[in-house]
CSV table of C-alpha atoms in Angstrom, one decimal:
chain,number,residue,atom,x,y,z
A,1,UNK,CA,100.2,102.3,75.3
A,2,UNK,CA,99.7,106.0,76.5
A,3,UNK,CA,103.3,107.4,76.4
A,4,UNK,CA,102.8,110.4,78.9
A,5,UNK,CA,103.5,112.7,76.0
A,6,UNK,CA,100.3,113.4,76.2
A,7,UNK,CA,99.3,113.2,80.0
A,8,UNK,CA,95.7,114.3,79.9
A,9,UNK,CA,94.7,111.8,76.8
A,10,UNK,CA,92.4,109.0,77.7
A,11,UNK,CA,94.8,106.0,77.7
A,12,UNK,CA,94.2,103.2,75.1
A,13,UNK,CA,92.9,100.7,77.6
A,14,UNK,CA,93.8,96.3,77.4
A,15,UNK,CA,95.4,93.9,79.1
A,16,UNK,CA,99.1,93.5,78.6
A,17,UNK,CA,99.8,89.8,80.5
A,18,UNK,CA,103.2,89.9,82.0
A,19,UNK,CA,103.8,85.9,83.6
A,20,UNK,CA,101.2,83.3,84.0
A,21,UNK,CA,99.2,84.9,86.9
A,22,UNK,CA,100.2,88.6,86.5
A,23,UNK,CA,99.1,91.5,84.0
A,24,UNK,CA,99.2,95.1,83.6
A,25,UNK,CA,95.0,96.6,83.3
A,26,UNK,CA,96.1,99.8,81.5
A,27,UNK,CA,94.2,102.6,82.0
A,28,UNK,CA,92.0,100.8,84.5
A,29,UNK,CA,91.7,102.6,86.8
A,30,UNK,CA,92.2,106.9,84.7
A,31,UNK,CA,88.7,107.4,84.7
A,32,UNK,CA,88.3,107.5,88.6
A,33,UNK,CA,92.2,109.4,89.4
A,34,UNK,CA,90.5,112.4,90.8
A,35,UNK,CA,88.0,110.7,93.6
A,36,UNK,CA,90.9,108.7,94.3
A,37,UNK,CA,93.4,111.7,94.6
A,38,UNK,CA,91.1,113.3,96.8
A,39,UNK,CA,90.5,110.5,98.9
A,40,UNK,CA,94.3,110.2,99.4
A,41,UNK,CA,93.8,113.4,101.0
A,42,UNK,CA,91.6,112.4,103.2
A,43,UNK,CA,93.5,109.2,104.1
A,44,UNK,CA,96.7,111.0,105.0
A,45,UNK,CA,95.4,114.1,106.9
A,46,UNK,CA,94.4,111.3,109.9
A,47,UNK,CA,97.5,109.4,108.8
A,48,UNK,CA,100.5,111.4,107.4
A,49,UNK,CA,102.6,109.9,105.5
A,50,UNK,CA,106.2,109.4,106.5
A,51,UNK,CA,109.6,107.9,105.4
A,52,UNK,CA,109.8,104.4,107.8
A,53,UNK,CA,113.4,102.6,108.2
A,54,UNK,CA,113.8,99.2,107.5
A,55,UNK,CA,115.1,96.5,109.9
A,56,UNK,CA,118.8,97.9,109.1
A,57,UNK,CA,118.7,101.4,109.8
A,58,UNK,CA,118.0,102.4,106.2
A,59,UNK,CA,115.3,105.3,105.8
A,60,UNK,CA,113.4,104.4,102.6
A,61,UNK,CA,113.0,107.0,100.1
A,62,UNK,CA,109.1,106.2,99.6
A,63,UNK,CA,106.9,107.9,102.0
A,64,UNK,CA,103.8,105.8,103.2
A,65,UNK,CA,100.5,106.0,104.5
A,66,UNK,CA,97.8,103.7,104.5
A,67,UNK,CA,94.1,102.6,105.6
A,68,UNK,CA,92.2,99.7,106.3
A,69,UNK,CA,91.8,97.5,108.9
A,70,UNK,CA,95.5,96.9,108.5
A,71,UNK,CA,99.0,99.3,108.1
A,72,UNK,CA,102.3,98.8,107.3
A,73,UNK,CA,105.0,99.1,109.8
A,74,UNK,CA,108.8,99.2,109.6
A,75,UNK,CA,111.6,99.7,112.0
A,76,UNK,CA,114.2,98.2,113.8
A,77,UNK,CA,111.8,95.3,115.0
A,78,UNK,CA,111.4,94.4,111.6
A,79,UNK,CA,108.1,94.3,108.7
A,80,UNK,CA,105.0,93.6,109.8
A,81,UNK,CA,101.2,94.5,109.8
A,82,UNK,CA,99.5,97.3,112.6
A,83,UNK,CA,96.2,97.8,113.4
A,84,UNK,CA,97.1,101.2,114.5
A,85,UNK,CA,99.2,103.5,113.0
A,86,UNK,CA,102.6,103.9,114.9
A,87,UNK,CA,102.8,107.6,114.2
A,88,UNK,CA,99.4,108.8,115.4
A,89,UNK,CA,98.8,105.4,117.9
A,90,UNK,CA,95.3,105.5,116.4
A,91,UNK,CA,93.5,102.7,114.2
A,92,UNK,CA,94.4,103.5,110.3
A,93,UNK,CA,91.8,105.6,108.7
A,94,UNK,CA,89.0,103.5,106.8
A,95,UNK,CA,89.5,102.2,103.5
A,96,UNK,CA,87.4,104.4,101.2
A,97,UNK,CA,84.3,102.6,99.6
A,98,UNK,CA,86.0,103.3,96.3
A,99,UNK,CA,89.4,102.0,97.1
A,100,UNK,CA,88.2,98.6,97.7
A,101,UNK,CA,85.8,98.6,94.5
A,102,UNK,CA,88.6,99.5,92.3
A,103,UNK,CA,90.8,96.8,94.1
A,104,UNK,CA,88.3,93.8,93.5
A,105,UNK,CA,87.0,95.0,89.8
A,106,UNK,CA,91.0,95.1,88.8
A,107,UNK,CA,91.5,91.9,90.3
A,108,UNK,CA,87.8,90.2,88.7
A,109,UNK,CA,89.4,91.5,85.5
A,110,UNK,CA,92.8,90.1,85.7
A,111,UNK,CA,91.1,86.8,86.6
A,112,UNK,CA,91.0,86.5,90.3
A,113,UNK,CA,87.2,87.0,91.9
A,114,UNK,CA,86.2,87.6,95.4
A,115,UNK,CA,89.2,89.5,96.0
A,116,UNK,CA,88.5,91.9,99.7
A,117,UNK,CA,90.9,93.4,100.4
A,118,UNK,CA,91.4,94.6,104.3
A,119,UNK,CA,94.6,96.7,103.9
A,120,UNK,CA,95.7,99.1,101.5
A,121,UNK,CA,99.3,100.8,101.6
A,122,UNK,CA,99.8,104.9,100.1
A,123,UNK,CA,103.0,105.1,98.7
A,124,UNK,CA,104.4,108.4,97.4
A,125,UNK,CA,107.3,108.7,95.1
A,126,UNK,CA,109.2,112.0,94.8
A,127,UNK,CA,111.7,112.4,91.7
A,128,UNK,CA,114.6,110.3,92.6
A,129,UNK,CA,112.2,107.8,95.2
A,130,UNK,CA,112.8,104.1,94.2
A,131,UNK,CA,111.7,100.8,95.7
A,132,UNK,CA,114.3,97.9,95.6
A,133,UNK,CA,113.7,94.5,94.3
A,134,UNK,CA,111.4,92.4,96.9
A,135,UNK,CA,108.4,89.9,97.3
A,136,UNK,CA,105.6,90.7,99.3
A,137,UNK,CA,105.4,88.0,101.7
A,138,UNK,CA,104.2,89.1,104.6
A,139,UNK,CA,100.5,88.1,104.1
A,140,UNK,CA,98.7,85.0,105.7
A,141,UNK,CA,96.9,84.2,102.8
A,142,UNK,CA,99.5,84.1,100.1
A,143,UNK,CA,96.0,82.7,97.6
A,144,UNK,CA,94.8,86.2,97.5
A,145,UNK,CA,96.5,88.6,95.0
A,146,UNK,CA,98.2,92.1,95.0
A,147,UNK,CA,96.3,94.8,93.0
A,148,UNK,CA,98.4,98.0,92.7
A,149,UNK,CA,97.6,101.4,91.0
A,150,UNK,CA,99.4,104.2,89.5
A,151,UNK,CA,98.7,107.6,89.6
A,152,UNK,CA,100.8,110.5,88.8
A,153,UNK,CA,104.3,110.9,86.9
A,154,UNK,CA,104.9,107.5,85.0
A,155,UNK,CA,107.7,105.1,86.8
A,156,UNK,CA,109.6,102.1,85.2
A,157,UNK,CA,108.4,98.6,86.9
A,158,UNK,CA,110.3,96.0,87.4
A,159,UNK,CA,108.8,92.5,87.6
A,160,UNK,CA,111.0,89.3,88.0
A,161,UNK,CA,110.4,85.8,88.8
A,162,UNK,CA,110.3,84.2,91.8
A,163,UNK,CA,114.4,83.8,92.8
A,164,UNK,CA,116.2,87.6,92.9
A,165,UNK,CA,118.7,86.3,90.5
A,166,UNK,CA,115.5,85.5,87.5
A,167,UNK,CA,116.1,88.2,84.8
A,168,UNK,CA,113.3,91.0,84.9
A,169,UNK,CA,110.5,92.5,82.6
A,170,UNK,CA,111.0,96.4,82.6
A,171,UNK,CA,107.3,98.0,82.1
A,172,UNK,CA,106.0,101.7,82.4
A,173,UNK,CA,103.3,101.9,84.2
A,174,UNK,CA,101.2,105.4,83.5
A,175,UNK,CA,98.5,107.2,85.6
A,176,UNK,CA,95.7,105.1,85.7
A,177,UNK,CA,97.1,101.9,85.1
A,178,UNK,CA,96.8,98.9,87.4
A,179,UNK,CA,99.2,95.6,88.0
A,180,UNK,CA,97.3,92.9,89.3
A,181,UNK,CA,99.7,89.7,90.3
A,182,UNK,CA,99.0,86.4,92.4
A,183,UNK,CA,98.3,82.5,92.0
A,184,UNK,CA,101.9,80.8,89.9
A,185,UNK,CA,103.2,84.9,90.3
A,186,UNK,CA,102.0,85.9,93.9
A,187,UNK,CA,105.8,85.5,95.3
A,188,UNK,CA,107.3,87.4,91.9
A,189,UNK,CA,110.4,89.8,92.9
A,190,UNK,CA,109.5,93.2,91.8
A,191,UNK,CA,110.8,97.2,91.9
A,192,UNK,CA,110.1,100.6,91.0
A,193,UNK,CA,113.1,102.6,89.3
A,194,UNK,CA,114.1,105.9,90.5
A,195,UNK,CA,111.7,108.1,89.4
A,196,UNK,CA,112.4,110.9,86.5
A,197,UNK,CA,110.2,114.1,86.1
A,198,UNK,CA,107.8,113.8,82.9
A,199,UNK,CA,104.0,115.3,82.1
A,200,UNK,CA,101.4,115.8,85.0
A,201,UNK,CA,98.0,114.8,84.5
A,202,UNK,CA,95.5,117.7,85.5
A,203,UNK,CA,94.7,118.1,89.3
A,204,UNK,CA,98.3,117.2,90.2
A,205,UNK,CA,100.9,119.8,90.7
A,206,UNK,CA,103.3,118.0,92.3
A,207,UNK,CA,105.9,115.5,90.5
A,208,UNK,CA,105.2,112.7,92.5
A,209,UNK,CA,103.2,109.3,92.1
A,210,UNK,CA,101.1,107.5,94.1
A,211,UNK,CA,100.5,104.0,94.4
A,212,UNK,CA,97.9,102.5,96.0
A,213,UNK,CA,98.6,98.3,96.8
A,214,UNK,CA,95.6,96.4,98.3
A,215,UNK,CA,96.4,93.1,100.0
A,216,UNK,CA,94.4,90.6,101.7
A,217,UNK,CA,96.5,90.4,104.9
């Protein structure tokens, strides 16, 4: 595994298998970081991204964006699936054609085929940004998988079982690589540790990461 020490490096690419039904693709995804950087560009000047609030009140300290037929909503109504985007009050921008190519080659590869997905959700981490433990769950067809990819500064993954209280695999996930989960592991709990500063890869100068995570909604 590519350490970030050396951020511009091609990473050593293979399949690191995390639970029956989940594996880490690393470096799956590196060769095509700059068309999708630039796409995310496109995505969020139609769609912004923002910091939502959960049910509770809390503002989460991941901003979000998104595209597809499908967004992500929170607020004080609950979680739940748009087809417009509540900031804007306009349909979520369209998935780029190399989004969803990216999504169902990662998820052919990790062993689930036909995988289209119709909603994709931007996440961006600042230094310090986390994302607690949680199953996504909020799907109608929990047979379909998750693909996500990492681009940017490196983060520390979290992937448990399928109770909170399961003990959890701690896994860093580098620019370019891609966690592909579903079947036996679709309903795993999983996180993001506060993120630390570390090496940019070129054509970023922010310390942030992105995370793109497809779903079949």
């Amino acid at each position: 595994m590519n350490l970030d020490l050396f951020a511009d490096e091609p990473p050593e690419c293979g399949t690191e298998n995390l639970t029956d039904g989940a594996a880490i693709l690393r470096g799956f995804a590196w060769a095509d970081a700059g068309m999708l950087l630039a796409e995310i560009d496109r995505v969020v000047q139609l769609s912004p991204f923002r910091h939502m609030s959960t049910p509770g009140g809390y503002t989460m300290s991941v901003a979000m964006s998104g595209c597809g037929r499908f967004g992500w909503a929170s607020d004080a109504q609950g979680y739940r699936y748009t087809p417009q985007d509540p900031l804007t009050g306009r349909p979520w921008p369209t998935m780029p054609a190399c989004f969803s190519a990216l999504a169902g080659a990662a998820a052919s590869a990790a062993g689930f085929t036909g995988f289209v997905p119709d909603a994709c959700l931007i996440n961006r981490y600042a230094v310090g940004s986390k994302l607690s433990l949680h199953q996504d769950k909020d799907e109608q067809d929990l047979t379909q998988p998750i693909v996500s990819v990492s681009l940017g500064l490196s983060a520390v993954f979290l992937f448990g079982g399928l109770t909170r209280s399961e003990p959890c695999q701690r896994k860093v996930l580098s620019h370019g690589d891609v966690v592909v989960w579903g079947g036996p592991a679709r309903l795993c709990y999983h996180a993001i540790l506060p993120l630390k500063r570390g090496p940019l890869p070129t054509g970023m100068s922010d310390d942030v990461r992105f995370n793109l995570t497809f779903r079949k909604v």
